[in-house]
Structure formats: C-alpha cells, structure tokens
Coordinates of C-alpha atoms in Angstrom, one line a residue:
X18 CA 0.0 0.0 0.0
X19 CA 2.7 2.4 0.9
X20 CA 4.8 1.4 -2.5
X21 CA 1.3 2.5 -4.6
X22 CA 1.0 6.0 -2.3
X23 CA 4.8 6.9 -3.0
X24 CA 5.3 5.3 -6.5
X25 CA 2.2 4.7 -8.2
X26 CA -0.7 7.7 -7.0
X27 CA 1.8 10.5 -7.7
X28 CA 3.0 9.3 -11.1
X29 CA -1.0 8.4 -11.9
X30 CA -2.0 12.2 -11.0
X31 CA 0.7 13.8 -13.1
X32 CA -0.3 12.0 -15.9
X33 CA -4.0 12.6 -15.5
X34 CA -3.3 16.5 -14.8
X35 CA -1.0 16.5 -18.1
X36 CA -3.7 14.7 -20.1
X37 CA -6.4 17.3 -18.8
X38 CA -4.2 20.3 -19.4
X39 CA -4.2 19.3 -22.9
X40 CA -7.9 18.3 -23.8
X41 CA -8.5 22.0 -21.9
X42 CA -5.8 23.5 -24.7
X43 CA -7.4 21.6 -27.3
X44 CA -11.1 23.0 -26.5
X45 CA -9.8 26.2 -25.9
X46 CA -8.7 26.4 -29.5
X47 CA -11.3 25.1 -31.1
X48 CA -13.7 26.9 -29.1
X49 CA -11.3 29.9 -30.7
X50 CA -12.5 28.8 -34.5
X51 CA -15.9 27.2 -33.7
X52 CA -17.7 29.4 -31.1
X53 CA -20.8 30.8 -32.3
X54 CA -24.1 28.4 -33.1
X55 CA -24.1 26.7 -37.4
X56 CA -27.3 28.9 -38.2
X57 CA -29.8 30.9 -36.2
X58 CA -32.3 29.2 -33.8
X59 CA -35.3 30.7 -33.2
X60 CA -38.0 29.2 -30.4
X61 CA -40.6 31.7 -29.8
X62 CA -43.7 32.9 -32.2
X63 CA -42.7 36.4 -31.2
X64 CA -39.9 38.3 -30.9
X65 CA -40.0 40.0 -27.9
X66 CA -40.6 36.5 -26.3
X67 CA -42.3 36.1 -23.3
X68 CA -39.0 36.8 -21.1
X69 CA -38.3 40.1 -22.8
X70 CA -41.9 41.0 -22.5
X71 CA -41.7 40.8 -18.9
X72 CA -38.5 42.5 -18.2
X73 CA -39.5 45.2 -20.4
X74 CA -42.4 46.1 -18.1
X75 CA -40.4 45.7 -15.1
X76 CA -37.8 48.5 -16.9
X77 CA -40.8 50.8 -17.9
X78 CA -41.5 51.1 -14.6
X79 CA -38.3 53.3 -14.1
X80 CA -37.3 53.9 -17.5
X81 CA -38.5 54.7 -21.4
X82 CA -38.5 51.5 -23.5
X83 CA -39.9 52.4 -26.5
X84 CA -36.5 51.6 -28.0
X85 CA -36.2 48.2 -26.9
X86 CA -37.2 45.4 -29.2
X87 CA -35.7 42.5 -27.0
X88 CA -33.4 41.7 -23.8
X89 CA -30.1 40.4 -25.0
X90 CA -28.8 37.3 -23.2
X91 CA -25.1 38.1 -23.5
X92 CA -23.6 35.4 -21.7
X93 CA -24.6 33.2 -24.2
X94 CA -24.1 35.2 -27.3
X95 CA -21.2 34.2 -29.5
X96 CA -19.6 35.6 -32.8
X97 CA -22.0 36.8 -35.1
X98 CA -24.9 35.5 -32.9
X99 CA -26.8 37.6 -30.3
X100 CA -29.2 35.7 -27.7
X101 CA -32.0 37.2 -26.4
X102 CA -33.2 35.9 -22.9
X103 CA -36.0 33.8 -24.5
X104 CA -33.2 31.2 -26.0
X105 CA -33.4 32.9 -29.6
X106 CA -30.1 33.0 -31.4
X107 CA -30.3 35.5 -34.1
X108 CA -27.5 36.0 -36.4
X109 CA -26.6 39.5 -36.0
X110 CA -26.2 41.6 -38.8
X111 CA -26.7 45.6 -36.9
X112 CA -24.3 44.8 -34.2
X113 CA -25.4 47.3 -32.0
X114 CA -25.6 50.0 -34.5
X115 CA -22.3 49.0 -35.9
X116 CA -20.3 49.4 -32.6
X117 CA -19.5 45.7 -32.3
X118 CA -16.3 45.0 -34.2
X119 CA -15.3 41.2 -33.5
X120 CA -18.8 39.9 -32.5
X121 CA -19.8 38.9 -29.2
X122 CA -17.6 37.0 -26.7
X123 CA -14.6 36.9 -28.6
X124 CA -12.2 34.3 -27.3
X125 CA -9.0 37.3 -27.1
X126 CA -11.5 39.9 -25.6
X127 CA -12.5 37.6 -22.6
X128 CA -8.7 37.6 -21.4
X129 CA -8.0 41.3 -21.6
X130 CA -8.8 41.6 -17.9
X131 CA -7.4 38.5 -17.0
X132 CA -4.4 40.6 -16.5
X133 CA -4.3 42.2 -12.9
X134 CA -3.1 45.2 -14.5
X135 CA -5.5 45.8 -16.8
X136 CA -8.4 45.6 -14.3
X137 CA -6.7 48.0 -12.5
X138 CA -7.1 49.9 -15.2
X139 CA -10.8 49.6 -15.5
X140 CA -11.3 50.0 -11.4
X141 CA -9.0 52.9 -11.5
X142 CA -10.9 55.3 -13.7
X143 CA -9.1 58.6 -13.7
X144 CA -10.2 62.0 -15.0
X145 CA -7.3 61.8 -17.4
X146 CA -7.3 65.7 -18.8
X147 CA -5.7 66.1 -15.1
X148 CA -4.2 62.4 -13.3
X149 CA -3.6 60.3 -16.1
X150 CA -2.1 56.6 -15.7
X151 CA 1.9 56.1 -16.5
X152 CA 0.7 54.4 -19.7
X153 CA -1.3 56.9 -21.2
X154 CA 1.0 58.3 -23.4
X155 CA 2.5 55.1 -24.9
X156 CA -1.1 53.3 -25.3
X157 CA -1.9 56.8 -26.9
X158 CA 1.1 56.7 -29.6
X159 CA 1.0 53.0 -30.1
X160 CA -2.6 51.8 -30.1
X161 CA -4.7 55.0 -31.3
X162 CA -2.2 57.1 -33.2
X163 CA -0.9 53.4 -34.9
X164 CA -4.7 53.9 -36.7
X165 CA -4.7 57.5 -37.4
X166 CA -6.1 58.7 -40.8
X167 CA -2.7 59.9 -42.5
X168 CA -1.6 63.5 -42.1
X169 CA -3.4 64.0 -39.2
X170 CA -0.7 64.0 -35.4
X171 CA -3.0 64.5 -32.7
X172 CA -5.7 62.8 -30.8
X173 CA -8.3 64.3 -28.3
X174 CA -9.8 61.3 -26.9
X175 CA -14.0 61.6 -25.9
X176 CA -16.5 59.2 -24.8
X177 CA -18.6 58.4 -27.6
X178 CA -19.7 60.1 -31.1
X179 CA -21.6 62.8 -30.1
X180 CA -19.6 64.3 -27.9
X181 CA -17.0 63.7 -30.1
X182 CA -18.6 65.9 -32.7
X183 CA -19.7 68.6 -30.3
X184 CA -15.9 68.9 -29.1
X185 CA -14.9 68.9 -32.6
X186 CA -16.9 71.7 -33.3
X187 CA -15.1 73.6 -30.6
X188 CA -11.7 73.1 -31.9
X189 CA -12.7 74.5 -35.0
X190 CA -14.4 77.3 -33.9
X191 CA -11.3 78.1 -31.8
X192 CA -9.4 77.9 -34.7
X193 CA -11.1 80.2 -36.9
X194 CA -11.2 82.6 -34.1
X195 CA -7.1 82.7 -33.9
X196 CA -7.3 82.8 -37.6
X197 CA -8.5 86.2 -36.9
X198 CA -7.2 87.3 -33.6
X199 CA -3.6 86.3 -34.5
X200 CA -1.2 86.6 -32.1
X201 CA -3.5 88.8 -30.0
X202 CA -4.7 87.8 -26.8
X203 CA -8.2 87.9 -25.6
X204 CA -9.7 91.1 -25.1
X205 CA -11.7 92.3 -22.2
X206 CA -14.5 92.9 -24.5
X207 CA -14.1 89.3 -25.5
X208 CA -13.8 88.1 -22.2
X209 CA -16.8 89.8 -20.5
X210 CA -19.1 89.3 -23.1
X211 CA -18.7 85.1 -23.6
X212 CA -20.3 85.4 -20.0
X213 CA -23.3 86.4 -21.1
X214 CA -23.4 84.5 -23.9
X215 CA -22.5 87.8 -26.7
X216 CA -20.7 89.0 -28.9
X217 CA -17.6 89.2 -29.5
X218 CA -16.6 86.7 -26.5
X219 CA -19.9 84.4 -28.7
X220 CA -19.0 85.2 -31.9
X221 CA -21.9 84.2 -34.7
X222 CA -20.2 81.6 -36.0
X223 CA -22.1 78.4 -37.8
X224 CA -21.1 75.0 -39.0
X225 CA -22.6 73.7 -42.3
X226 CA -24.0 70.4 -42.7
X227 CA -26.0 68.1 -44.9
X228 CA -29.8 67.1 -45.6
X229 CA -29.9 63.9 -43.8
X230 CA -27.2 63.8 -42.0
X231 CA -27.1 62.2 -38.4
X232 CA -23.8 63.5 -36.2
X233 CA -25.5 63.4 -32.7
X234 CA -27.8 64.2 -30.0
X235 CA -26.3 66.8 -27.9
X236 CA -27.4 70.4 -28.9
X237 CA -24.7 71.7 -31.0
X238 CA -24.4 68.1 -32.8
X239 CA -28.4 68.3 -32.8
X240 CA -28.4 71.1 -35.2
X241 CA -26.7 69.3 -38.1
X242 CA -28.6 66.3 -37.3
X243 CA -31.4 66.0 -40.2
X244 CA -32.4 62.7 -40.2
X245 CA -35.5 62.0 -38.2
X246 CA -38.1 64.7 -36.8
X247 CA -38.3 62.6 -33.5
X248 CA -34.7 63.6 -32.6
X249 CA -34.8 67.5 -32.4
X250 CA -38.9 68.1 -32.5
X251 CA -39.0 70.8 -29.0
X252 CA -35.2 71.2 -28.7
X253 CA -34.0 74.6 -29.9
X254 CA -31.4 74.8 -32.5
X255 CA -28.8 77.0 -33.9
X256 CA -29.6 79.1 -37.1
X257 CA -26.7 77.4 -39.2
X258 CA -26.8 76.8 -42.9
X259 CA -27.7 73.4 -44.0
X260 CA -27.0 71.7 -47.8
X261 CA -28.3 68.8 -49.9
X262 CA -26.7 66.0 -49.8
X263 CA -26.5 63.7 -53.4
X264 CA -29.1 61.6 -53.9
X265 CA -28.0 58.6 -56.4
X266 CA -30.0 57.0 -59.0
X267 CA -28.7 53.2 -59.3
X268 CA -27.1 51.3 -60.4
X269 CA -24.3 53.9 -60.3
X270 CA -23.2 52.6 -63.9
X271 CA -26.2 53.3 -65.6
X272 CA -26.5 57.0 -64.2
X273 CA -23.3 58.4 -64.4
X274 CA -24.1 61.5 -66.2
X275 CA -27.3 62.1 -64.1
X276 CA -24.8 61.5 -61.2
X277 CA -22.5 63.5 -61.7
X278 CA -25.4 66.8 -62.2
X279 CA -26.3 65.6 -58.4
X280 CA -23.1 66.5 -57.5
X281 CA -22.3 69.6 -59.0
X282 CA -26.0 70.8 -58.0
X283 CA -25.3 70.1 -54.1
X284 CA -21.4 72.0 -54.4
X285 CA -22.6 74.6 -56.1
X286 CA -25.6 75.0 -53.2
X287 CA -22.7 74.8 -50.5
X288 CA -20.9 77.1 -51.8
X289 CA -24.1 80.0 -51.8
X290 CA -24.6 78.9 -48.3
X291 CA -21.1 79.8 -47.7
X292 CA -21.7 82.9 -49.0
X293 CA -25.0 83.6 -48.1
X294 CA -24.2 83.3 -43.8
X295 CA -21.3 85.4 -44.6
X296 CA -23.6 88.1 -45.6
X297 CA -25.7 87.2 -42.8
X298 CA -22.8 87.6 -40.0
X299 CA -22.9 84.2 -39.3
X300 CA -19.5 83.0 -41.5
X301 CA -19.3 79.3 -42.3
X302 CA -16.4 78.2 -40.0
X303 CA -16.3 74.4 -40.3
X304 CA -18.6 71.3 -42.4
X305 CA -19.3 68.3 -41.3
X306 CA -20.4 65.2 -43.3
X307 CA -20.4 61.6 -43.1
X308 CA -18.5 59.9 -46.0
X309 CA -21.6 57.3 -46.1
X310 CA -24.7 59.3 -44.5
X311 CA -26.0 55.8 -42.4
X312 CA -28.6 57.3 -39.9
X313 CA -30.3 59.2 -43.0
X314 CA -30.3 56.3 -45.2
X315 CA -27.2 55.0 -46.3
X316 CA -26.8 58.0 -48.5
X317 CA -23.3 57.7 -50.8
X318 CA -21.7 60.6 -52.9
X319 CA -18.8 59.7 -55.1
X320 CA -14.9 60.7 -54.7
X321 CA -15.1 63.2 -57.0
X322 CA -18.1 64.8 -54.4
X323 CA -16.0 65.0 -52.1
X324 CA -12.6 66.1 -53.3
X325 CA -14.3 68.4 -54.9
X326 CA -15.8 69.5 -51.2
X327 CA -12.5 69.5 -50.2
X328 CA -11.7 72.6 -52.1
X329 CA -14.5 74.6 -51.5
X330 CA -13.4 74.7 -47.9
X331 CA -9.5 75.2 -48.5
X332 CA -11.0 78.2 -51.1
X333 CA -13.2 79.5 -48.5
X334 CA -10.6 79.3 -45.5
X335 CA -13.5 76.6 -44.0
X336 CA -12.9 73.2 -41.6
X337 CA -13.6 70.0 -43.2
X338 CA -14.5 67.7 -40.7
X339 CA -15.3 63.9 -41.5
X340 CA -17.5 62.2 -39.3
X341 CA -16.6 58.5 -38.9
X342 CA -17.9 58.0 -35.7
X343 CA -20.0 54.4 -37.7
X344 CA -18.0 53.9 -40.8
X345 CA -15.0 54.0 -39.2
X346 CA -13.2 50.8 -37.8
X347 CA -12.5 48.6 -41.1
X348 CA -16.5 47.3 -42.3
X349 CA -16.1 49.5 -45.5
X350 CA -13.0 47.6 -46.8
X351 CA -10.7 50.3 -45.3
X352 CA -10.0 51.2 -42.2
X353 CA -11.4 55.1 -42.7
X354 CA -13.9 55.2 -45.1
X355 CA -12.7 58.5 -46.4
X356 CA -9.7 56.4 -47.9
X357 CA -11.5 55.1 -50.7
X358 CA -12.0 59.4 -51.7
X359 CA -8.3 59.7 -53.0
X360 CA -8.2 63.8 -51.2
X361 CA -5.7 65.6 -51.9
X362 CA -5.1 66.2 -48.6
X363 CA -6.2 65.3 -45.3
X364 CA -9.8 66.3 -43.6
X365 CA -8.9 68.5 -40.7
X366 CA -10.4 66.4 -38.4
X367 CA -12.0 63.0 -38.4
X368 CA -14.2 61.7 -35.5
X369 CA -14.8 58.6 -34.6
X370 CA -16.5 56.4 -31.4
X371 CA -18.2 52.7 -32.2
X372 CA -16.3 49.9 -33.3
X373 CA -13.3 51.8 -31.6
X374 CA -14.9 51.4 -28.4
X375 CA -14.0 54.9 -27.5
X376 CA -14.8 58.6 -29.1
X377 CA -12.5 61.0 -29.8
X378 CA -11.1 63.0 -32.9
X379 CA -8.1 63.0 -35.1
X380 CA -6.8 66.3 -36.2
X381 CA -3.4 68.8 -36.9
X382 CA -1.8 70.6 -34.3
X383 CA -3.6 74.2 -35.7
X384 CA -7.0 72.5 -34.0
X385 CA -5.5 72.1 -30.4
X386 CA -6.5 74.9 -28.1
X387 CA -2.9 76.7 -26.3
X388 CA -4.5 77.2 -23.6
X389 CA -5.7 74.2 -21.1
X390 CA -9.6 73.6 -20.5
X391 CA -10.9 74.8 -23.7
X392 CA -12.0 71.1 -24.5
X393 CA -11.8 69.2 -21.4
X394 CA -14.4 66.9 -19.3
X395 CA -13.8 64.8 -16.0
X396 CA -13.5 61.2 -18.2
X397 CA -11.8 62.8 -21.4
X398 CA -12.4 58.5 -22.4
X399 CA -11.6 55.8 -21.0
X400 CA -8.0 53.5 -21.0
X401 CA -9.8 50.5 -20.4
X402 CA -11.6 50.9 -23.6
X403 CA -7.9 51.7 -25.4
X404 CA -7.1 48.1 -23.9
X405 CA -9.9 46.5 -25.6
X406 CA -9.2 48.2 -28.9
X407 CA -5.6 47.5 -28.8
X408 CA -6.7 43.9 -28.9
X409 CA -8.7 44.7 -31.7
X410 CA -6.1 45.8 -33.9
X411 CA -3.9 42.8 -33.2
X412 CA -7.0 40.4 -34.2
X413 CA -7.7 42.8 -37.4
X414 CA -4.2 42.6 -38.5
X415 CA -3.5 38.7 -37.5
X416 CA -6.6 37.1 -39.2
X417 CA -6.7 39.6 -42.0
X418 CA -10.1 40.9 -41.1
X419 CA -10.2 43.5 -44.2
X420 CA -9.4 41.1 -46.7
X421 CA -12.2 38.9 -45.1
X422 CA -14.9 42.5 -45.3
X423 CA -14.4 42.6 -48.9
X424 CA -14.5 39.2 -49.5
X425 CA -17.9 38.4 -47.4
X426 CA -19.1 41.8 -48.2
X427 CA -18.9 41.0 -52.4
X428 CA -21.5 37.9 -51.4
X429 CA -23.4 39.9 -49.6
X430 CA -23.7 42.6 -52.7
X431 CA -23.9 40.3 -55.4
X432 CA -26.5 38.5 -53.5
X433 CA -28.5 41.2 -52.7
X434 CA -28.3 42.9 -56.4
X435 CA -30.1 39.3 -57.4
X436 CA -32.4 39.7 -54.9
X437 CA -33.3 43.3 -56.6
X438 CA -33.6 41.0 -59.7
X439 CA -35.8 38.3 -58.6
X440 CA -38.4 40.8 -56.1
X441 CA -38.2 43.9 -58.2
X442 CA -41.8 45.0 -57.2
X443 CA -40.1 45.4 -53.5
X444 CA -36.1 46.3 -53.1
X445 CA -34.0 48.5 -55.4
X446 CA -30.8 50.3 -55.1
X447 CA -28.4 48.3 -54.0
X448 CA -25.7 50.4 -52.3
X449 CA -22.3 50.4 -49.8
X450 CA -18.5 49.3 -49.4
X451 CA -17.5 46.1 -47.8
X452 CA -19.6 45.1 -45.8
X453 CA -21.3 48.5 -45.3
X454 CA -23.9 47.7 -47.2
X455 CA -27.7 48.6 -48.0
X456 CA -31.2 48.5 -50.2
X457 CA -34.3 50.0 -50.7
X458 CA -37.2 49.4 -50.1
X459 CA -40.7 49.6 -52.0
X460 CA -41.9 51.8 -49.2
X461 CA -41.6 52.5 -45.5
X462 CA -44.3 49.8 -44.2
X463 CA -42.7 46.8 -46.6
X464 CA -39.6 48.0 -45.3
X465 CA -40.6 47.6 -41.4
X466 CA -42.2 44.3 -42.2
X467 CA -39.2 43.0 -43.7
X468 CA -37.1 43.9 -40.8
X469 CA -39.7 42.5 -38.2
X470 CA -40.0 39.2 -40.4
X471 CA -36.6 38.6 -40.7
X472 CA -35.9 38.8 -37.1
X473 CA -38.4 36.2 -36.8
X474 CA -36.3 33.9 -39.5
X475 CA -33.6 34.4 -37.3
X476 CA -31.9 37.8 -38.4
X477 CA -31.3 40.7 -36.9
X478 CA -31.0 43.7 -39.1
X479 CA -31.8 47.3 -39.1
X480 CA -33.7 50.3 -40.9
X481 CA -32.4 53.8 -41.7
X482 CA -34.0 56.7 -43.8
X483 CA -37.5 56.2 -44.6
X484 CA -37.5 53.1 -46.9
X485 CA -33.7 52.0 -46.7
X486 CA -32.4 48.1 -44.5
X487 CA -28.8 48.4 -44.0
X488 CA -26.7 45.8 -42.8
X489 CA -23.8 45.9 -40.3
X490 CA -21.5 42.9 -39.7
X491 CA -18.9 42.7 -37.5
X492 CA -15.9 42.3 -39.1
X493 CA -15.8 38.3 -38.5
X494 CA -18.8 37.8 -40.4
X495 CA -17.6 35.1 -43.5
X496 CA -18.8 34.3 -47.0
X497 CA -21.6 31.3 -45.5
X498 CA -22.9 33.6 -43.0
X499 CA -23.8 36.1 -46.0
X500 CA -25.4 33.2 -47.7
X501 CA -27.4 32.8 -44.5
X502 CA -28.6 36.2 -44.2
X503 CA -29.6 35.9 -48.2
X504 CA -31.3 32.6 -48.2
X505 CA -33.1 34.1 -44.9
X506 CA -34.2 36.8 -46.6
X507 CA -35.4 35.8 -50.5
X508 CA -37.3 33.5 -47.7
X509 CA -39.0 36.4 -45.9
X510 CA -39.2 38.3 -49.8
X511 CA -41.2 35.2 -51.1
X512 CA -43.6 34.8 -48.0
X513 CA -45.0 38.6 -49.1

C-alpha cells in the first residue's frame, strides 16, 4: 500500500493533470475557430418572447422602453450571434448599431482583464485631462495614433460620437477665431461678453452640414442632425446653414451623367450657403459630413463629391471635418472610409467612437486649443476601452479581417443585387462598401415588415432613412454567413 502512495498515485496524478491540461488547450482552441451556433435558432412565435416582454415592463417602470425590441442574453451570445433571454439566437447583422467590431464574446477579448493590470485599469478610472495613468501616453502613440487617418498627429480622446462631434466643433471654432485674432490675446470685450453668452466673446459663428445627416444628440451636434423629426422636435437649435446632400439614382453605372449633375447641384448649393451666412454675419467656419450618411439612409456621394468639397473649404478658408464615428473601424473595406476618396489632402479632423470602443477626434496641431480647459471633461475617455481596442487591432491585423470585409461583403452585394432581380416590385438600389452595405425598399411599411419578419427567421437587421435596410457585420462575419442572411431573406421576400 505504501509502494502505490509513494510510487504509483503521484505518477498516476501527473499523468492525469498533463492529459487534462491538454484536452482544456485543445477546447480552448477550437472553441477559438468554432464558437458561435451553425445557423440561427429561433424558439418563440414572437420576438420580444415572453421573457423580454416581462423584463420590459419591469424597466418601464423606471425607465422609457420604446426603443427596446428585445433583452439580450449576452452570456450566451457568441460571434455573429446575439441571444436574447428567450433562448433565440439571431445571427446578428446591426451589431449594436455598428459598434460591435469582433462579435460577441470573442475568445481574445475575454482575457483582456485577466491581466491584474488591466483591471486595474478599469477599477482605477481617472479623469485623465488632469491624473492620467503612466501608460497613457504610450497606449496613446501605439494603439490610437498606430490607426490615425494619415496626415493627421493628434488625438483628443472623448467618450462616444456625439460628444465627439460637439468637441470637434469647438476646436474649429477656436481655430477660426485665432485665424482672426492672431497673435492677440483675448480682449476684455471678449472676455466679458462670452459670460453672457454675446458677442464678440460668442461670436456668430455656424457649422454647415447636410440634408440627412445624423452626427448626434447633444445640442450643438443636434443642429446638423437632419435625419429624423423625432430627434430634435421641441429642442432649440442653432440658425446654421444646411445643404443637400447627393441623392443617387442606381445602379451607379447606368446614371453616371445624371450622377454627376447631383453632385455639381449640391457643391454649387454649399458654396451659396457659404456665401450667403457670410452676408448674414454668421461666417461658415467648419462642415461636417459623413463619407456614407448611415442614420439618413445609407446616403453615398462619389470621390469626386468630395474632393471636390475638399476645395471649397480650403477656397473659402473653412474646416472639413469627417465624421466617422460608424464607418470607421474597417467594415467599409478600409479602415477610414474616407480612404476610398483619393483627397488631396487630409480632412482636418475625423471623429470617430463605435467599433473603436471609445470617441475622440483625429486632427493637426492648428485644432488644439494653447491654452488648457478649452476642450476638457472629468473622463476625457476611458484606458480600459484603449485596452480593448488594442486587442482589436492585433485580431484585425492577424486574421486579416479586411481582406475577409471585402471578400464576405462581395456575397453579400452580389446576393443582394439578385435579390433586386428576382423581387423587383419590393427592393432596389443596391448600395455600400465592404460590408457596409444597404437596399431599398418599395416603401416604409414593406420596409418595417421585412425587418420584423426577418428577425423572426432568425436575423437581426436594421432600418435607416425612410425606406432604406442596412446591414452591419462585424468584421468576423464570413462568406456562409452572407449566404445565411440571403437565403433568410429571398425567404421572408417570397412569403410577401
């Protein structure tokens, strides 16, 4: 008995422990390739389910839920599939409004804080305008200004897209302001006035934006959002000048003339706006545009659109700030969206939150205030979020992820331009990059039924404008689950 305790038992555990170890390896890497469900399951009649339903009144007790279509069950949700807490498993092509960039419960993500350090990082929020961590400056230059849109060496850092935008707005107003002051300091004019919210300390200054355009909630961002009535009915807005935005006839091949008259129609309206508010006192000091307007409809203007807005504002002395807060973050095929315009130079400042994890804008060193507390808040973002997104990059750049957007995202065109082919009585327009994609629909009510039909087949999509679906993969999404979403929806096409 005492030769098996000494000899035999330990020998036995250590080759038990070894053989353990490794069958914990081996799931643990194919969990890493195979972690999300083979196609979508759905088990209720309705989606909300009965669970959702329930929690939803609970939450409307304290809270508005006219928003929520279902409770998410996210400790089960896996790659491109979200659960909802009625056992649903819908393959997930919105991805929280584009914000989710490697799908749910990514293997890597999970063991971010893991690390000791790193959740010390997340416990130890600072306010990092004022006690930032020892790594802030070297996660700063390696992680976000690794990703920077080229030409551009600085990086105010936010917390999401509209405040992003709203601070963006600052810096350029602060800049056209030096333009004039020079080297002059402030006056006491200047000072004493701002207080009371006048002139000159409050100069009448405007930013110009586009017809459909969505770049926030928050009251400046507000007024060159022109998307939905719903989101600025009762709030007051500033009197800034506001432009149409191109509105494409498809396909793009067979209306390139027609095009092209869109375009020189809505530059030549920008710059008479220009013009226009500075007759009014109110000079044109920045513009803002999305390179793909998503909010308003997955509106698209060509390169030649927008270099050609590029020179309008280098003309007219103005800001040309691109707002990237959802195409941003690789689903378009690049990286920045803006890319695929071939500018001549750089925008002066590009914002971006979402699939980033974090807001915050890009821009030169003439859009960062001299003095301190000009843009400033207590969070100024957050380094736990720069953690994340650092492991982002790294998955991006070691399983190719762009190369995999354009390849999943051709299916996903292709497929739908057949679908405009076979159910031409109810989609058209087939539009995007990558996997940025959308189509139109017959009308706003076939549009909402499709979306509500095909959550019940077991995807989950989204709408945008009045008649428009768009889809939004996360950047893992592959060629067969494109065929998924397609032969899920010629499904819910044929059942109307």
């Amino acid at each position: 008995m005492s030769y098996f305790l000494v000899n035999v038992l330990p020998k036995a555990h250590s080759y038990l422990r070894s053989k353990c170890s490794s069958y914990v390896v081996n799931c643990m890497k194919a969990y890493s390739t195979n972690w999300e469900p083979k196609e979508p399951i759905v088990r209720t009649k309705t989606i909300p389910g009965p669970k959702s339903t329930e929690l939803k009144n609970q939450l409307s007790t304290v809270q508005s839920t006219g928003t929520i279509q279902f409770f998410a069950d996210y400790e089960k949700s896996a790659g491109n599939y979200i659960f909802d807490v009625d056992g649903n498993a819908l393959l997930d092509v919105y991805t929280q409004i584009s914000s989710v960039p490697l799908g749910y419960n990514h293997p890597k993500l999970l063991n971010i804080f893991k690390d000791e350090n790193n959740l010390k990082t997340m416990i130890n929020r600072p306010a990092l305008g004022v006690f930032p961590g020892k790594e802030w400056p070297e996660k700063l230059n390696a992680i976000l200004m690794n990703i920077a849109p080229k030409g551009l060496n600085k990086i105010t850092t936010m917390m999401c897209g509209s405040c992003s935008n709203e601070n963006a707005f600052k810096s350029i107003f602060i800049w056209y302001q030096n333009k004039t002051r020079g080297d002059a300091g402030f006056t006491i004019d200047e000072i004493d006035s701002c207080m009371i919210n006048m002139a000159p300390g409050a100069p009448k200054l405007s930013i110009l934006s586009f017809k459909g355009a969505f770049h926030g909630r928050t009251l400046g961002a507000l007024s060159t959002t022109h998307s939905k009535y719903i989101h600025k009915i009762d709030i007051p807005s500033f009197d800034w000048p506001i432009a149409s935005f191109p509105q494409y006839k498809y396909p793009l091949d067979e209306n390139v003339a027609e095009n092209r008259k869109e375009d020189e129609k809505c530059l030549s309206e920008v710059q008479s706006l220009i013009e226009a508010y500075k007759k009014k006192d109110k000079p044109v000091a920045g513009i803002i545009v999305e390179p793909i307007q998503s909010e308003g409809g997955d509106n698209e203007a060509s390169p030649e659109f927008f270099q050609a807005l590029q020179k309008i504002c280098k003309t007219n002395g103005v800001a040309l700030l691109i707002d990237e807060v959802q195409t941003g973050g690789g689903s378009t095929g690049k990286f920045w969206c803006h890319e695929h315009f071939n500018l001549e130079y750089p925008p002066d400042i590009v914002t971006f939150s979402k699939k980033l994890q974090l807001g915050g804008y890009f821009h030169n060193s003439d859009f960062a205030p001299k003095e301190p507390y000009r843009i400033f808040n207590t969070w100024m973002g957050d380094p736990s979020k720069i953690l994340l997104l650092e492991e982002i990059i790294k998955v991006i750049e070691d399983e190719k992820l762009m190369s995999n957007v354009e390849a999943a995202g051709k299916v996903l065109k292709q497929g739908l331009l057949n679908l405009e082919k076979e159910f031409p009585q109810l989609l058209n327009s087939t539009r995007g990059r990558g996997t940025f994609l959308a189509v139109n629909c017959s009308n706003s009510k076939v549009r909402d039924s499709i979306v509500s039909t095909l959550r019940l087949n077991g995807v989950q999509t989204g709408g945008c404008g009045e008649i428009s679906i768009r889809f939004r993969p996360a950047l893992i999404f592959k060629e067969a689950h494109a065929n998924i979403v397609l032969d899920r929806f010629r499904k819910v096409l044929r059942s109307m």
